[in-house]
Amino acid sequence: MPNTPVAAERSPSVTLRFMASPTDVLHHGAQGVSGGRVLEWIDKAAYACAVQWSGQYCVTAYVGHIHFTRPIPSGHIVEVRSRIAMTGRSSMHIINEVLSADPREGIFTRACDCLVIFVAKDPATGKSTPVPPFVPETDEQRRVEEAAKSRIELRQAIEASGLMQEVPDLNPQGPARGMWHAGVWGRRQAPGHVLLQGDRVELVRGLQVDPKEARRVRYRAQGEKLPKGFH
């Protein structure tokens, strides 16, 4: 009887399991596996989860909410669990957990968790392409989806504030595009940056006039001499 290919069921989760090796430790004497190697594991599992769900080539749009709770010793069995939390038109929010266990005990405990957002791309055009919507079926999946929805993007927060109606220059397609930039707690961030509850969003517009030149104009208009040392 010939073998008939069977399409794999679309799954919203992926689990990688392997052993942490001595080469995963950054240097001799370190407490455990390097953080960079852990993030590398997360990237592989999350990408596999995104491609498995979308059936498309995907690119990373965001990595954040990284929490390391303990080091992973060399020789531990490692599990990287990645699962879809929610989907947008072309995006997939993927929750990732890294756990490890002493093989003699087999008790897995969390070492790190992280959020990664991927966007599906059409390889022919390079443009984003729709992904199948994820519909949560269990209480746990619904809880995770609600938590993901609470992480609003910086761009969405600005739009929801109504400021673009009050200050037309804020419109990224308007004549003043490129003059404004947005940040969080004093640090410039991309529009797709995911906000945490309580984050302070800041909008900054670049200077349109050199302050020194403005003072020169003001002094001249008032017929006053420039202060000593002011050129």
XYZ file of C-alpha atoms in Angstrom:
231
model
C 0.000 0.000 0.000
C 1.589 3.332 -1.050
C 2.302 5.914 1.586
C -0.090 8.842 1.294
C 1.160 12.169 2.642
C -1.012 13.452 5.466
C -1.159 17.155 6.249
C 0.018 17.880 9.759
C -2.580 19.347 12.111
C -2.044 23.059 12.714
C -0.876 23.346 16.298
C -0.590 26.568 18.336
C 2.352 25.287 20.380
C 5.853 23.859 20.078
C 8.077 22.268 22.720
C 11.807 21.739 22.270
C 13.602 19.412 24.675
C 17.362 18.896 24.928
C 20.232 18.863 27.405
C 22.191 21.991 28.352
C 25.819 21.304 27.492
C 29.055 22.743 28.901
C 29.503 24.756 25.689
C 26.301 26.668 26.529
C 28.017 28.179 29.582
C 29.636 31.526 28.779
C 32.857 30.967 30.729
C 34.380 28.707 33.348
C 33.005 29.441 36.783
C 29.717 30.921 35.540
C 26.612 29.916 37.474
C 24.834 28.560 34.424
C 23.967 28.895 30.756
C 24.473 32.385 29.312
C 21.426 34.601 28.833
C 22.283 34.995 25.152
C 22.115 31.244 24.613
C 18.735 31.056 26.396
C 17.366 33.791 24.101
C 18.747 31.869 21.115
C 16.740 28.824 22.227
C 13.628 30.973 22.607
C 14.088 32.429 19.132
C 14.275 28.955 17.576
C 11.202 27.641 19.387
C 9.146 30.786 18.806
C 10.033 30.859 15.108
C 9.070 27.192 14.740
C 5.758 27.944 16.472
C 5.051 30.937 14.189
C 5.911 29.102 10.971
C 3.971 26.014 12.054
C 0.854 28.118 12.690
C 1.062 30.468 9.715
C 2.595 28.186 7.110
C 4.584 31.218 5.963
C 8.033 32.746 6.219
C 8.073 34.973 9.334
C 10.142 37.842 10.683
C 10.588 39.002 14.267
C 8.704 42.233 15.035
C 9.252 42.440 18.787
C 11.101 40.695 21.625
C 10.445 41.797 25.183
C 9.070 41.118 28.640
C 12.145 38.973 29.284
C 12.349 37.673 32.838
C 15.180 35.465 34.091
C 14.298 33.829 37.393
C 17.291 31.533 37.900
C 20.337 30.162 36.042
C 20.202 26.879 34.116
C 23.060 24.554 35.108
C 24.977 22.580 32.526
C 23.667 19.013 32.407
C 20.029 19.962 33.056
C 17.270 18.789 30.712
C 15.809 21.928 29.114
C 12.302 22.477 27.773
C 11.437 25.541 25.684
C 7.673 25.847 25.412
C 6.275 28.295 22.860
C 2.560 28.883 22.270
C 0.351 31.297 20.401
C -1.302 33.788 22.748
C -3.184 35.757 20.119
C -3.085 36.674 16.446
C -3.633 39.861 14.499
C -4.113 40.153 10.763
C -0.557 39.068 10.041
C 1.023 38.978 13.508
C 1.375 36.245 16.109
C 2.024 36.961 19.786
C 3.984 34.007 21.162
C 4.509 33.339 24.849
C 7.713 31.424 25.606
C 8.763 29.623 28.767
C 12.129 28.019 29.436
C 12.183 25.331 32.124
C 14.859 22.925 33.234
C 15.220 19.896 35.465
C 17.957 17.821 36.999
C 17.671 14.539 35.018
C 17.977 12.573 38.258
C 14.843 14.250 39.627
C 12.816 15.147 36.546
C 11.121 18.129 38.203
C 10.896 21.039 35.754
C 10.871 24.592 37.103
C 10.788 27.897 35.232
C 14.033 29.695 34.482
C 12.942 32.330 31.953
C 9.893 33.644 30.118
C 9.609 36.007 27.181
C 7.192 37.470 24.616
C 8.034 37.356 20.910
C 5.867 38.806 18.140
C 6.299 37.510 14.598
C 4.813 38.809 11.359
C 4.120 36.480 8.443
C 5.596 37.616 5.123
C 4.893 36.731 1.516
C 8.355 35.730 0.232
C 7.450 36.849 -3.299
C 6.472 40.410 -2.380
C 8.068 40.876 1.032
C 4.764 42.248 2.306
C 2.889 41.020 5.366
C 0.350 38.309 4.701
C -2.701 37.168 6.724
C -2.373 34.332 9.226
C -5.096 31.948 10.429
C -6.881 33.457 13.440
C -6.196 31.762 16.745
C -9.372 31.004 18.699
C -8.709 30.025 22.330
C -10.546 26.881 23.414
C -9.579 26.494 27.067
C -9.800 28.803 30.069
C -6.015 28.975 30.207
C -5.790 29.954 26.517
C -8.425 32.647 27.060
C -6.525 33.970 30.091
C -3.283 34.166 28.088
C -5.067 35.901 25.202
C -6.529 38.554 27.523
C -3.078 39.159 29.011
C -1.644 39.573 25.498
C -4.377 42.028 24.517
C -3.512 44.181 27.520
C -0.060 44.821 26.009
C -0.987 47.697 23.734
C 1.552 48.981 21.215
C 2.988 52.476 21.448
C 1.434 53.380 18.090
C -2.008 52.235 19.244
C -1.718 54.168 22.511
C -0.993 57.407 20.636
C -3.901 56.809 18.258
C -6.265 55.972 21.139
C -5.303 59.163 23.010
C -6.897 61.369 20.344
C -3.802 63.578 20.179
C -3.502 63.164 16.426
C -6.851 64.937 16.064
C -5.803 67.755 18.409
C -2.266 68.045 16.999
C -2.428 67.241 13.264
C 1.383 67.384 12.995
C 1.496 64.097 14.911
C 0.003 62.265 11.940
C 2.863 60.116 10.564
C 1.534 60.735 7.038
C 1.233 64.501 7.519
C 3.553 67.296 6.377
C 5.489 67.198 9.667
C 6.314 63.505 9.445
C 9.731 62.721 10.808
C 9.715 65.743 13.132
C 8.091 63.901 16.028
C 9.291 60.828 17.837
C 7.785 58.828 20.667
C 9.422 57.365 23.722
C 8.773 55.614 27.007
C 10.350 56.827 30.248
C 12.833 59.023 28.405
C 13.958 56.439 25.870
C 13.038 56.650 22.198
C 11.034 53.614 21.054
C 9.726 52.241 17.757
C 5.967 52.515 17.039
C 5.593 48.753 17.517
C 7.066 48.835 21.043
C 4.753 46.967 23.426
C 3.778 48.942 26.522
C 3.588 47.720 30.089
C 0.885 48.831 32.483
C 1.872 52.192 33.985
C 4.374 53.110 31.246
C 4.732 56.853 30.599
C 4.486 57.683 26.895
C 6.330 60.806 25.745
C 6.030 62.659 22.438
C 8.930 64.894 21.454
C 9.184 67.265 18.521
C 12.553 68.274 17.169
C 13.554 71.919 17.351
C 12.357 73.958 14.388
C 14.569 76.957 15.218
C 18.056 77.090 16.691
C 17.599 78.590 20.214
C 20.681 80.763 19.828
C 19.461 82.121 16.523
C 16.061 82.857 18.074
C 17.779 84.906 20.816
C 19.805 86.830 18.249
C 16.646 87.716 16.334
C 14.914 88.804 19.536
C 17.792 91.038 20.659
C 18.064 92.652 17.229
C 14.306 93.258 17.065
C 14.460 94.979 20.451
C 17.518 97.012 19.441
C 19.619 95.515 22.212
C 23.222 94.381 22.137
C 24.003 90.718 22.363
C 25.316 89.629 25.772
C 29.074 89.396 26.110
C 30.373 86.048 24.885
C 27.167 85.351 22.935
C 27.941 84.792 19.261
